[in-house]
CSV table of C-alpha atoms in Angstrom, one decimal:
chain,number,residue,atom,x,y,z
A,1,UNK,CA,0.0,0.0,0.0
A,2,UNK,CA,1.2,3.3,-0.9
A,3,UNK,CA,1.6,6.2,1.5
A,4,UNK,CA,0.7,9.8,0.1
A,5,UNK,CA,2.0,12.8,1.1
A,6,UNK,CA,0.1,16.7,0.0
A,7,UNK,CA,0.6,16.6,-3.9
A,8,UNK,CA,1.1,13.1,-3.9
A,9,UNK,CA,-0.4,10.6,-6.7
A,10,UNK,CA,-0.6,6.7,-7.0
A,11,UNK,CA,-1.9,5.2,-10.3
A,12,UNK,CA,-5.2,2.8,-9.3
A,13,UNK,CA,-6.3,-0.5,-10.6
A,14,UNK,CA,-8.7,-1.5,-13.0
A,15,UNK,CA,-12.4,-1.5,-11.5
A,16,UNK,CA,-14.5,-0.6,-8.7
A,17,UNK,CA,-12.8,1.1,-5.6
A,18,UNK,CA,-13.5,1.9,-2.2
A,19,UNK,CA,-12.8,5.1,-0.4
A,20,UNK,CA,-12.9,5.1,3.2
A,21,UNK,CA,-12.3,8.0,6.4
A,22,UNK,CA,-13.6,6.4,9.3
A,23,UNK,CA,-14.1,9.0,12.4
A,24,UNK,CA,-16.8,11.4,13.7
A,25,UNK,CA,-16.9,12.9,9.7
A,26,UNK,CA,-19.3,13.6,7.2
A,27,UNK,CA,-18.4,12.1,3.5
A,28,UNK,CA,-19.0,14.0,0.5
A,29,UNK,CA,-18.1,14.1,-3.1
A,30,UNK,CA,-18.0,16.2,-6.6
A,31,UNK,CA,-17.8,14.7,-9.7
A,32,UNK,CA,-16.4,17.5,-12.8
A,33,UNK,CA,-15.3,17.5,-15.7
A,34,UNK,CA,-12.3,19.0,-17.2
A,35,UNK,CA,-13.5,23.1,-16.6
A,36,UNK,CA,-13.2,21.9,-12.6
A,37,UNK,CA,-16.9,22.5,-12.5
A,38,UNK,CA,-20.4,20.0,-11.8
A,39,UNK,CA,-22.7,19.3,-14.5
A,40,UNK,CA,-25.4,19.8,-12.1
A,41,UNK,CA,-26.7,19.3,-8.8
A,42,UNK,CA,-26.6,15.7,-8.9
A,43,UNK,CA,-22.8,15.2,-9.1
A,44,UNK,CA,-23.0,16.7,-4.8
A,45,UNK,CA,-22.7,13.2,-3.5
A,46,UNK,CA,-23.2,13.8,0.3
A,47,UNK,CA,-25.2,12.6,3.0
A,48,UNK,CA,-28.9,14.0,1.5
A,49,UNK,CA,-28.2,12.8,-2.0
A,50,UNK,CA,-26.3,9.8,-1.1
A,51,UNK,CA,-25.6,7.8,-4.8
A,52,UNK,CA,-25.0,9.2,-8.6
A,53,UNK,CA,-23.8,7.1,-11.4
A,54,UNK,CA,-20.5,5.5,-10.4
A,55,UNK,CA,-20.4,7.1,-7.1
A,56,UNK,CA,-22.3,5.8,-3.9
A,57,UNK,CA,-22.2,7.1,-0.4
A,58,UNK,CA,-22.8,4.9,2.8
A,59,UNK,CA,-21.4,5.7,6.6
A,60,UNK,CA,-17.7,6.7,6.5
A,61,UNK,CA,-17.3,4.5,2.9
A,62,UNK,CA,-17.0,6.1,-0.7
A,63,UNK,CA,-17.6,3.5,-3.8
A,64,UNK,CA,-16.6,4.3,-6.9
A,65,UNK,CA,-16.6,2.5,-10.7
A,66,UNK,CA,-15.6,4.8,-12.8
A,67,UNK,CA,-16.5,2.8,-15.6
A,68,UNK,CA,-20.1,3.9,-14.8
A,69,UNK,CA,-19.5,8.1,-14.1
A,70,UNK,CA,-21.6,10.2,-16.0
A,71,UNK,CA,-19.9,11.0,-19.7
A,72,UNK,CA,-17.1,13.3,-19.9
A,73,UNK,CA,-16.8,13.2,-15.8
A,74,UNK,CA,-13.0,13.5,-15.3
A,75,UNK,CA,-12.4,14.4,-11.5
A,76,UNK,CA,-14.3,13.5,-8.2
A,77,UNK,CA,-12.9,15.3,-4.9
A,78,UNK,CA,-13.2,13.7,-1.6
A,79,UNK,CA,-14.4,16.2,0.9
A,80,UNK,CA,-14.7,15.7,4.6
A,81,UNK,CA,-16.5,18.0,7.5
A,82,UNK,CA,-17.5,17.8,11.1
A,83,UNK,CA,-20.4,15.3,11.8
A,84,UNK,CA,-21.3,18.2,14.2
A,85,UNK,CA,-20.8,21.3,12.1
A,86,UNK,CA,-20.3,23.5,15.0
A,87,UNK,CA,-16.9,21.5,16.1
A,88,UNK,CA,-13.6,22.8,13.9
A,89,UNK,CA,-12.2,19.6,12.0
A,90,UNK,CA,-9.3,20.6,14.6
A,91,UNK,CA,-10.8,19.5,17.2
A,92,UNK,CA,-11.6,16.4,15.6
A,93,UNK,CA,-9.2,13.1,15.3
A,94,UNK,CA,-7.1,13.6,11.9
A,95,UNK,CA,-9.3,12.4,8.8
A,96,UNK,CA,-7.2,9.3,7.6
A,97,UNK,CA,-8.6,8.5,4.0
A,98,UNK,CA,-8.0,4.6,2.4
A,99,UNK,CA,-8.5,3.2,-1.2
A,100,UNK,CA,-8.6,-0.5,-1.6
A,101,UNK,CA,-9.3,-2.0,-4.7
A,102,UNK,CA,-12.9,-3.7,-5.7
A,103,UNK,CA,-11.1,-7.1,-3.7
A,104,UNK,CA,-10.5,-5.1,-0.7
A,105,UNK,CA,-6.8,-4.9,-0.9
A,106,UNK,CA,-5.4,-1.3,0.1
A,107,UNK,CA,-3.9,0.4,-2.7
A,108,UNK,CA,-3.2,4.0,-1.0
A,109,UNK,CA,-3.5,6.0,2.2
A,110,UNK,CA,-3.3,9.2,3.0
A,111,UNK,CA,-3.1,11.3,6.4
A,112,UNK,CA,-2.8,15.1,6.0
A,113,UNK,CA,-1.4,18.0,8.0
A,114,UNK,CA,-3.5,18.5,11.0
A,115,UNK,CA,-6.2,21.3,10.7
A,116,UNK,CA,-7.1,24.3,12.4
A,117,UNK,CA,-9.8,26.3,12.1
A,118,UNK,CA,-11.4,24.8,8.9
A,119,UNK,CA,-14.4,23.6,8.5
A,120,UNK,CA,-14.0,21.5,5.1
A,121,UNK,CA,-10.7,19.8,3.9
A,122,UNK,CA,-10.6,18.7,0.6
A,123,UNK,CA,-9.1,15.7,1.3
A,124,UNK,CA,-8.2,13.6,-2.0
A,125,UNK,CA,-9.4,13.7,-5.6
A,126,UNK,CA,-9.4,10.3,-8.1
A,127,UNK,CA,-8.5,11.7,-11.8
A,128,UNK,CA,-8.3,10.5,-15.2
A,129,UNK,CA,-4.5,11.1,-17.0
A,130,UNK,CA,-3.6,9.6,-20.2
A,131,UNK,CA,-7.2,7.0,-19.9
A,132,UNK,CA,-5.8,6.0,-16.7
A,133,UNK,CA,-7.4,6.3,-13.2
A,134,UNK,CA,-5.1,7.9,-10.5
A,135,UNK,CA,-5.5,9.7,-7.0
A,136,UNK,CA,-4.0,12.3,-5.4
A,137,UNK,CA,-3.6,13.7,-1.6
A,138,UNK,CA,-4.8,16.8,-1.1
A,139,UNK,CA,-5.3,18.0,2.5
A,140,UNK,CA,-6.4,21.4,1.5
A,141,UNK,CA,-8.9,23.1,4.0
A,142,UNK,CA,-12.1,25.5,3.6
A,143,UNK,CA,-13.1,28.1,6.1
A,144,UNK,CA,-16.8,28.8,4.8
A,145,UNK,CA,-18.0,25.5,5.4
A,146,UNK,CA,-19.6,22.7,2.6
A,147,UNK,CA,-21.9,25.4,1.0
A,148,UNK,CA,-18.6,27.3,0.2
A,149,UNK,CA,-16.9,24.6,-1.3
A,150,UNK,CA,-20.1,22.9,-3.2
A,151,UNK,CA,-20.4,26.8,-5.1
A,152,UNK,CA,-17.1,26.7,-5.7
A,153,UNK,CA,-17.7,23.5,-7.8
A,154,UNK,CA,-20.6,24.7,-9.2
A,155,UNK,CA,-23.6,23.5,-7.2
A,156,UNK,CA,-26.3,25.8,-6.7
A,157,UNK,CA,-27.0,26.3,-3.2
A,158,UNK,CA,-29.9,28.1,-1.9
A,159,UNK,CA,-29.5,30.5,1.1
A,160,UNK,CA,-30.3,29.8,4.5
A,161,UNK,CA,-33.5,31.5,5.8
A,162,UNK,CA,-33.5,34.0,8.2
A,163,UNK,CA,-33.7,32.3,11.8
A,164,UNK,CA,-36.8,31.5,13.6
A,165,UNK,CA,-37.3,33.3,17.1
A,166,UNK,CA,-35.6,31.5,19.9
A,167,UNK,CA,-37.7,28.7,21.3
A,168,UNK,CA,-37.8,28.4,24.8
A,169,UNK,CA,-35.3,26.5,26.7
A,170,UNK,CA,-36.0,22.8,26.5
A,171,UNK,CA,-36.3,20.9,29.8
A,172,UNK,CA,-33.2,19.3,31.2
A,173,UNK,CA,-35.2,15.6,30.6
A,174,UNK,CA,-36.4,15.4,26.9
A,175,UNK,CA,-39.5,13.3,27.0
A,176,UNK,CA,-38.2,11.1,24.2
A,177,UNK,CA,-34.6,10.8,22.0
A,178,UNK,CA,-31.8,11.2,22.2
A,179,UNK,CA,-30.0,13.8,24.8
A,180,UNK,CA,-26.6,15.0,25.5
A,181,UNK,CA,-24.9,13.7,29.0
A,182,UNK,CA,-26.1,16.6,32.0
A,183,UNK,CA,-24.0,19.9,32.7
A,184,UNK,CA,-21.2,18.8,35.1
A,185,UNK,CA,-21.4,15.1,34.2
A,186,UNK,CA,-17.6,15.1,34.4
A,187,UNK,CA,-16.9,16.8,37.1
A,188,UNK,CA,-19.2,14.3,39.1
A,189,UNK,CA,-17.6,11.0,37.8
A,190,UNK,CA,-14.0,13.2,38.4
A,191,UNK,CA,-15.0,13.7,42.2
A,192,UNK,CA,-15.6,9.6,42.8
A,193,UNK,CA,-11.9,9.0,41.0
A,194,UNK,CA,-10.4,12.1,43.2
A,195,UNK,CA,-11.9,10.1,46.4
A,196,UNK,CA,-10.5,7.0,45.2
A,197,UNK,CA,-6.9,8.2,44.8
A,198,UNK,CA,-7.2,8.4,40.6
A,199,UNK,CA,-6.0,10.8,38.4
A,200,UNK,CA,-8.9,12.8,36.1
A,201,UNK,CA,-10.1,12.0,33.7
A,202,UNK,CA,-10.8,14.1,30.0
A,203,UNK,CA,-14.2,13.5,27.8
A,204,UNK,CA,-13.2,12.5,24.7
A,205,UNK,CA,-15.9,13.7,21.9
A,206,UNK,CA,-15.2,10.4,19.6
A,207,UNK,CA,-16.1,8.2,22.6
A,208,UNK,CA,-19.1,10.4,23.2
A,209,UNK,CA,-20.3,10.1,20.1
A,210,UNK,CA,-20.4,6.4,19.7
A,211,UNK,CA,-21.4,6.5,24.1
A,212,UNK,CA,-25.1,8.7,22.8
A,213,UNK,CA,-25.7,6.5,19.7
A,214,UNK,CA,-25.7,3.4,21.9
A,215,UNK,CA,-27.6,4.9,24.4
A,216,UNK,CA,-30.6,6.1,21.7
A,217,UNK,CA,-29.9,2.8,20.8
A,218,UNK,CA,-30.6,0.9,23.9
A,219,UNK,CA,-33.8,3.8,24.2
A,220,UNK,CA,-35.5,3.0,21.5
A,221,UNK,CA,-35.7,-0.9,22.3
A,222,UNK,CA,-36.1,-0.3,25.9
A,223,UNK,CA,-33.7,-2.8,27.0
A,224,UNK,CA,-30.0,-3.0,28.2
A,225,UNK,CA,-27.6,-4.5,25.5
A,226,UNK,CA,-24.3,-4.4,24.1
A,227,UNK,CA,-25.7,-4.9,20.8
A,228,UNK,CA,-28.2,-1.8,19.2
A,229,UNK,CA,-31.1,-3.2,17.2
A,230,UNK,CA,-29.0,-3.0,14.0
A,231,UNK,CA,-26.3,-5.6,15.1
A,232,UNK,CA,-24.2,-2.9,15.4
A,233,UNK,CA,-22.3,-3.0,19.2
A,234,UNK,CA,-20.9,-0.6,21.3
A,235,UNK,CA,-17.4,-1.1,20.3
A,236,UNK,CA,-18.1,-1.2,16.4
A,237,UNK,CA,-19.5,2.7,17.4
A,238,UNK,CA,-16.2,3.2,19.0
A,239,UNK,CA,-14.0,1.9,16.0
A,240,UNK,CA,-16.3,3.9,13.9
A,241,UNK,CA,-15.8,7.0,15.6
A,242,UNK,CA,-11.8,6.8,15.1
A,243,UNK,CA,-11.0,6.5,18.8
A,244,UNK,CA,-8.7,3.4,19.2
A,245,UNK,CA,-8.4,1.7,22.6
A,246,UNK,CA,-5.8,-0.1,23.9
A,247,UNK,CA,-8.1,-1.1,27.0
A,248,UNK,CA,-12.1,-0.1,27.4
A,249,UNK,CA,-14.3,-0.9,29.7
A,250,UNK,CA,-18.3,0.2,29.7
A,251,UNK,CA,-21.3,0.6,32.0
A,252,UNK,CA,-24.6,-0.1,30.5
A,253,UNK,CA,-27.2,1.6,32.6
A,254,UNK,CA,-31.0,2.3,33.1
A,255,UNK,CA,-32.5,4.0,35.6
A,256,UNK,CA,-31.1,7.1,37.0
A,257,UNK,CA,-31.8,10.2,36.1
A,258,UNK,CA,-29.1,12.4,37.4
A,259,UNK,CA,-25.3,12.4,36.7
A,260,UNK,CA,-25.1,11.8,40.8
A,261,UNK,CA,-27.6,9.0,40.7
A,262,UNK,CA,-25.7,7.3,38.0
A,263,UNK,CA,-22.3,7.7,39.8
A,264,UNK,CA,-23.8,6.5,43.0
A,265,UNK,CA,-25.7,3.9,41.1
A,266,UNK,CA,-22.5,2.3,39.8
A,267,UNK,CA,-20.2,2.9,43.3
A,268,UNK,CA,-22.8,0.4,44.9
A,269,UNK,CA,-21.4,-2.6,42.8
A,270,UNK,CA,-18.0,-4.5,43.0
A,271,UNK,CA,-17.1,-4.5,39.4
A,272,UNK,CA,-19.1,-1.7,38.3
A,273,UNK,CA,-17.2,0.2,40.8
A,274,UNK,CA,-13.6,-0.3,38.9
A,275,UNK,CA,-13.3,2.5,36.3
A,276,UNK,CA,-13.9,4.7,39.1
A,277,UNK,CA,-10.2,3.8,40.7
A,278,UNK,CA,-8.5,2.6,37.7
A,279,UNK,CA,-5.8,4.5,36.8
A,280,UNK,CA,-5.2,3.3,33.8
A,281,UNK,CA,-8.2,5.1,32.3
A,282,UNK,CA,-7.4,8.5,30.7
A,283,UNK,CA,-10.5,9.0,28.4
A,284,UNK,CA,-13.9,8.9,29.4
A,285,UNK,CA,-17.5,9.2,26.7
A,286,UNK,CA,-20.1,9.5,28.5
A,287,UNK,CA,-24.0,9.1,26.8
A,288,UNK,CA,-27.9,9.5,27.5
A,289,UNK,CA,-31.1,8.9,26.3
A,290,UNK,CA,-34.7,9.1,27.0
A,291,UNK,CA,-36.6,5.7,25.9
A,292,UNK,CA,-40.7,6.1,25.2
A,293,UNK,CA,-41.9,5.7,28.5
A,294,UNK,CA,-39.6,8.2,29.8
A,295,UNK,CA,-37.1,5.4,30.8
A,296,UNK,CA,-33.3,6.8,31.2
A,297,UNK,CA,-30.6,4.8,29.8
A,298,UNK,CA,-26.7,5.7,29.9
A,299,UNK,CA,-23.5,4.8,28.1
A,300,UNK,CA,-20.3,5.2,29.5
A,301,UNK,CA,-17.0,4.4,27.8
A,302,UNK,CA,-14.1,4.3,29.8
A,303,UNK,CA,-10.8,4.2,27.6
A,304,UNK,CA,-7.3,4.3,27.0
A,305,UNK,CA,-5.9,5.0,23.8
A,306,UNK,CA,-3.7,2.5,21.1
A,307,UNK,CA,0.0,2.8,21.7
A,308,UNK,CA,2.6,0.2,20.6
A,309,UNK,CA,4.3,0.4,23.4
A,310,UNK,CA,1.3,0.3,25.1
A,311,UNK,CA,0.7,-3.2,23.7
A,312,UNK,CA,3.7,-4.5,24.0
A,313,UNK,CA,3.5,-3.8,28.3
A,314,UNK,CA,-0.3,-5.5,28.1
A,315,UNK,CA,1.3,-8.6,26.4
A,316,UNK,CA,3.8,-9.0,28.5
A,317,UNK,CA,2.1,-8.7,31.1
A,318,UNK,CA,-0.1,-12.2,30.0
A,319,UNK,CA,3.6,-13.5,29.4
A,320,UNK,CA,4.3,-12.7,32.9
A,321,UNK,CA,0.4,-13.8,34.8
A,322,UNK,CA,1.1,-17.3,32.6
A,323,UNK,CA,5.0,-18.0,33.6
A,324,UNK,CA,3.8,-17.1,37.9
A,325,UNK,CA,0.7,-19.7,37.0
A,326,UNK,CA,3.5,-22.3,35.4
A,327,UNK,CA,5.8,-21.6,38.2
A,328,UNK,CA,3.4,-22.6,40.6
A,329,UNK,CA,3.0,-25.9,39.0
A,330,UNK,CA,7.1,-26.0,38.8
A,331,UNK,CA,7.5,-25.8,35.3
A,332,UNK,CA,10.1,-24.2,33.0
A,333,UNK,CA,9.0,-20.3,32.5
A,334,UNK,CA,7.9,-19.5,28.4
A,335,UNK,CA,9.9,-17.7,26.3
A,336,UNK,CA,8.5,-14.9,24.0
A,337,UNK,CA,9.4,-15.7,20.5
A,338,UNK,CA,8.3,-12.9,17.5
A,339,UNK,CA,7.4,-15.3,15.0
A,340,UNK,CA,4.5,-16.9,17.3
A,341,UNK,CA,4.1,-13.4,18.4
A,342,UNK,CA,3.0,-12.4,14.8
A,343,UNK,CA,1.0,-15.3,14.4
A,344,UNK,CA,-1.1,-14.2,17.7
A,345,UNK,CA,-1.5,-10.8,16.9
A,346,UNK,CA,-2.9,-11.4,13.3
A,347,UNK,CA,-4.9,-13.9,14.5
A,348,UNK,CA,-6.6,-11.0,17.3
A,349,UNK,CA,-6.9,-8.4,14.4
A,350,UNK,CA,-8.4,-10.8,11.9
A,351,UNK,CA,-11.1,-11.6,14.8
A,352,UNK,CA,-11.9,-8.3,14.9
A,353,UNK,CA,-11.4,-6.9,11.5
A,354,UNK,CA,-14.2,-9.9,10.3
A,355,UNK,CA,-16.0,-10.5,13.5
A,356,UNK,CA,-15.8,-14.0,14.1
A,357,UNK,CA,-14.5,-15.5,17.6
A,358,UNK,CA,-12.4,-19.3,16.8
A,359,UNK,CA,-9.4,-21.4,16.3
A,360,UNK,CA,-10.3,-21.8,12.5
A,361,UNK,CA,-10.5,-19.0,10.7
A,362,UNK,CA,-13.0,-18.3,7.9
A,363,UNK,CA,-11.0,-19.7,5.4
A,364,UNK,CA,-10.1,-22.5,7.2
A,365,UNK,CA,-6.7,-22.2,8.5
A,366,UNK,CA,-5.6,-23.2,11.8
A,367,UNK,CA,-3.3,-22.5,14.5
A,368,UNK,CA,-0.3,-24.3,12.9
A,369,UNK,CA,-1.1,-23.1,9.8
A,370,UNK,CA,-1.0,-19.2,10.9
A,371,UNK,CA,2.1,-20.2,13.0
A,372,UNK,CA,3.7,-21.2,9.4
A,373,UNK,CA,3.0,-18.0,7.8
A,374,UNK,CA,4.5,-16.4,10.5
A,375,UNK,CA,7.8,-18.2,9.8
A,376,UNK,CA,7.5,-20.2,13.2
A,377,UNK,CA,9.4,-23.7,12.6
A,378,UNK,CA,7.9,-25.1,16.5
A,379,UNK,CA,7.6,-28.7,16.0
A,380,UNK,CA,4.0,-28.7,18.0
A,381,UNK,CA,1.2,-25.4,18.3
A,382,UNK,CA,-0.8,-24.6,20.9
A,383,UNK,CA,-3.9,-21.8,20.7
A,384,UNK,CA,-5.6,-20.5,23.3
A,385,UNK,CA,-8.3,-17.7,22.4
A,386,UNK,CA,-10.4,-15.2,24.6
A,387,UNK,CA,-12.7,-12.5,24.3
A,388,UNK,CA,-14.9,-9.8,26.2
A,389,UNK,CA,-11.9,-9.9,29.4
A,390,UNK,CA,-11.0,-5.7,30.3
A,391,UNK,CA,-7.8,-7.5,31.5
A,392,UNK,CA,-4.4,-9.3,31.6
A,393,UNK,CA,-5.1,-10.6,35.1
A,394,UNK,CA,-8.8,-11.5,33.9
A,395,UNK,CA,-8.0,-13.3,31.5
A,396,UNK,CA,-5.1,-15.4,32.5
A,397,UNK,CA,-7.4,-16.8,35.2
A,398,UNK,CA,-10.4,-17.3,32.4
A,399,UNK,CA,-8.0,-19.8,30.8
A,400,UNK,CA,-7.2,-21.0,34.2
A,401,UNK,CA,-10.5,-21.9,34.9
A,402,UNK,CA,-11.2,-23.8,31.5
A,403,UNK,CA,-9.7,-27.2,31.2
A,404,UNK,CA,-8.1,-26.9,27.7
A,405,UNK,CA,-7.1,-23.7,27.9
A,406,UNK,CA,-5.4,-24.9,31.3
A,407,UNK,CA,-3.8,-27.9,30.0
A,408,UNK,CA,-2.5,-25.5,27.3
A,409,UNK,CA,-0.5,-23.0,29.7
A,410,UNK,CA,0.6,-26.0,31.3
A,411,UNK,CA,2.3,-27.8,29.1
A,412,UNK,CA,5.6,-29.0,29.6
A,413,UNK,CA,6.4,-29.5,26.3
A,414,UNK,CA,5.8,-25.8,25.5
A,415,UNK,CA,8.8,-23.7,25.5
A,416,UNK,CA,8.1,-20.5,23.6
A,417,UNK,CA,5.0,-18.3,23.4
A,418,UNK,CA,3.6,-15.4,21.7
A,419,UNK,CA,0.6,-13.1,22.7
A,420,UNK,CA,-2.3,-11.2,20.7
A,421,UNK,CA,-4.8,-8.7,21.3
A,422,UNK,CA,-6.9,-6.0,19.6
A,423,UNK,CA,-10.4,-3.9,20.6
A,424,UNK,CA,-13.5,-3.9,18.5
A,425,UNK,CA,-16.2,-5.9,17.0
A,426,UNK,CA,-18.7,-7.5,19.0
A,427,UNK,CA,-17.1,-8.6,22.1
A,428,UNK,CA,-14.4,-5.2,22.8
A,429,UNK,CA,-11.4,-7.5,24.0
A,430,UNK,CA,-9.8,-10.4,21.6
A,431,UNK,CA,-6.8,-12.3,23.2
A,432,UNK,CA,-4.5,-14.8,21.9
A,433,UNK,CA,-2.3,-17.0,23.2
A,434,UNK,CA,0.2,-19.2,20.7
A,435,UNK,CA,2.7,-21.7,22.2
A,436,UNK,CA,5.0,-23.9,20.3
A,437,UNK,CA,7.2,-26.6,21.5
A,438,UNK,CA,11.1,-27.3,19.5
């Protein structure tokens, strides 16, 4: 895969593509021809006017054929804005565009300067040259918003109206919907960590965002659950929203109706009580929402954020929990080997990236087999897997508790071992463990 810089242009293969900027974004694009300009209203792709010929528009995901764009369409510009138009894209996590090819492999990427104060940032533009497709990084940024870019391009764009009166404050407890987290939320849940001896923490907006979608969520069925109505869980929001954890933990809540009740609500219980002291946590999203029968039900996301280094202490520290638990049972301590190392870790992603949960993967390969791609030469594999643990600790002692995944750890024939884990898809937390034997 090719990395872009500003100015930068990769030629593209034959075919449909896919264009993707995951995060807390709005998607648009303008197909022109060669005077830079639309033909008409129809070539605004954006999130009203979601398909045209070639192009079509769904979430954070671009598709293109341009094979089927409109005749004499030569350019289309990817755009990017605010989901909330009121928060500068600087605020916002850095818009990191992707084109794969029609198969799904990645052909480029591109992550531009940091913004400031824009509003728009036109981000990347696919062009014909010579009857060949290319793209090109852009980065460049808008100040007047998407109705200033769109007239630049030629879109007609009517003006706003003049603003209705005010309407009166609403009340602090919508009856119904979707509502943002009470005044002074923070400073609430910050008072319980102060008590417990933790450091603050900051609201993060991208873990906000997915924190009040899963709460409507969760409001419009009436019912606790991981998992909205659409299949879609609380950690898919997260990964959507651009934040990416290195550990997350959540409460699901109904019932209380005050940012106090809720704290007190969730001091009264053992493990709901953790976040509280952990100081681990760094990033808090915190969401709420009113169901039909007036019913209150709150999200919290408690985070910290994707380092390598990060991931490399979490690992080792399974390393460590499983050499103490063979130890115990007086055998020979593991020894972390990179080869079975790689085989763990893409085995973690891969369970997230195409949410499944098992030894065999959806092709069919198997522990050994990932073990050999990884150049690991270990005469015998071992696998263990896990999923949904906030832990190292936690999830040592899961496979402690499960007979195979015991007899696994201790092995005596088992000499090296290699650890994987990534955040996401159904379950938040994937683990693997890979041993192999010379």
């Amino acid at each position: 895969m090719g990395e872009l810089v500003p100015g930068g242009n990769l030629p593209l293969p034959e075919g449909a593509l896919t264009i993707r900027v995951p995060g807390p974004f709005d998607l648009s694009a303008l197909i022109t021809g060669a005077d830079g300009k639309v033909a008409g209203d129809a070539d605004f792709v954006f999130f009203n006017q979601p398909s045209a010929p070639g192009a079509r528009l769904h979430g954070d995901t671009l598709t293109l054929d341009p094979r089927r764009l409109r005749p004499a369409a030569e350019r289309i510009t990817v755009v990017v804005s605010p989901g909330d138009p009121a928060t500068p894209l600087g605020r916002l996590p850095v818009p990191v565009l992707t084109v794969l090819a029609g198969g799904g492999a990645p052909v480029a990427r591109f992550t531009p300067p940091r913004p400031a104060q824009e509003t728009v940032l036109l981000l990347a533009e696919v062009y014909r040259r010579g009857g060949r497709w290319k793209v090109r990084a852009l980065g460049q940024g808008y100040a007047d918003g998407l109705a200033g870019v769109a007239r630049d391009f030629g879109v007609e764009v009517a003006e706003d109206a003049p603003a209705p009166p005010a309407a009166p404050a609403p009340s602090p407890l919508p009856r119904q919907g979707h509502c943002p987290a009470p005044e002074g939320s923070l400073a609430v849940v910050n008072a319980a960590r102060a008590r417990a001896g933790a450091p603050p923490l900051t609201l993060d907006l991208r873990l906000s965002t997915a924190a009040r979608k899963h709460a409507g969520s969760m409001a419009a069925v009436g019912r606790l659950a991981v998992e909205g109505p659409d299949g879609v869980s609380l950690f898919q929001q997260i990964a959507t929203s651009g934040y990416r954890c290195l550990t997350v933990e959540e409460h699901l809540v109904s019932g209380p109706r005050t940012p106090e009740e809720f704290v007190e609500y969730c001091l009264s219980g053992g493990e709901r009580r953790g976040p509280f002291g952990d100081p681990a946590v760094v990033h808090l999203g915190l969401g709420r929402a009113v169901g039909p029968g007036g019913d209150v039900y709150w999200t919290a996301v408690w985070a910290r954020p994707f380092t390598p280094d990060g991931l490399n202490r979490l690992t080792s520290e399974v390393i460590t929990l499983t050499n103490a638990e063979r130890a115990a049972a007086r055998l020979a301590p593991l020894t972390a080997e990179p080869r079975l190392t790689t085989a763990a870790q893409r085995h973690s992603d891969d369970m997230v990236a195409r949410d499944f949960y098992s030894h065999t993967a959806p092709e069919g390969q198997q522990p050994w087999d990932r073990a050999r791609a990884a150049g690991a030469t270990h005469r015998g594999i071992g696998e263990n897997i896990a999923c949904g643990q906030r832990s190292a600790a936690e999830v040592v002692q899961g496979w402690m508790n499960s007979p195979g995944h015991r007899a696994n750890i201790l092995k005596p024939d088992f000499s090296h071992i290699g650890v994987g884990y990534a955040t996401g898809s159904r379950a938040g937390t994937y683990w693997t463990q890979v041993f192999g034997s010379v």
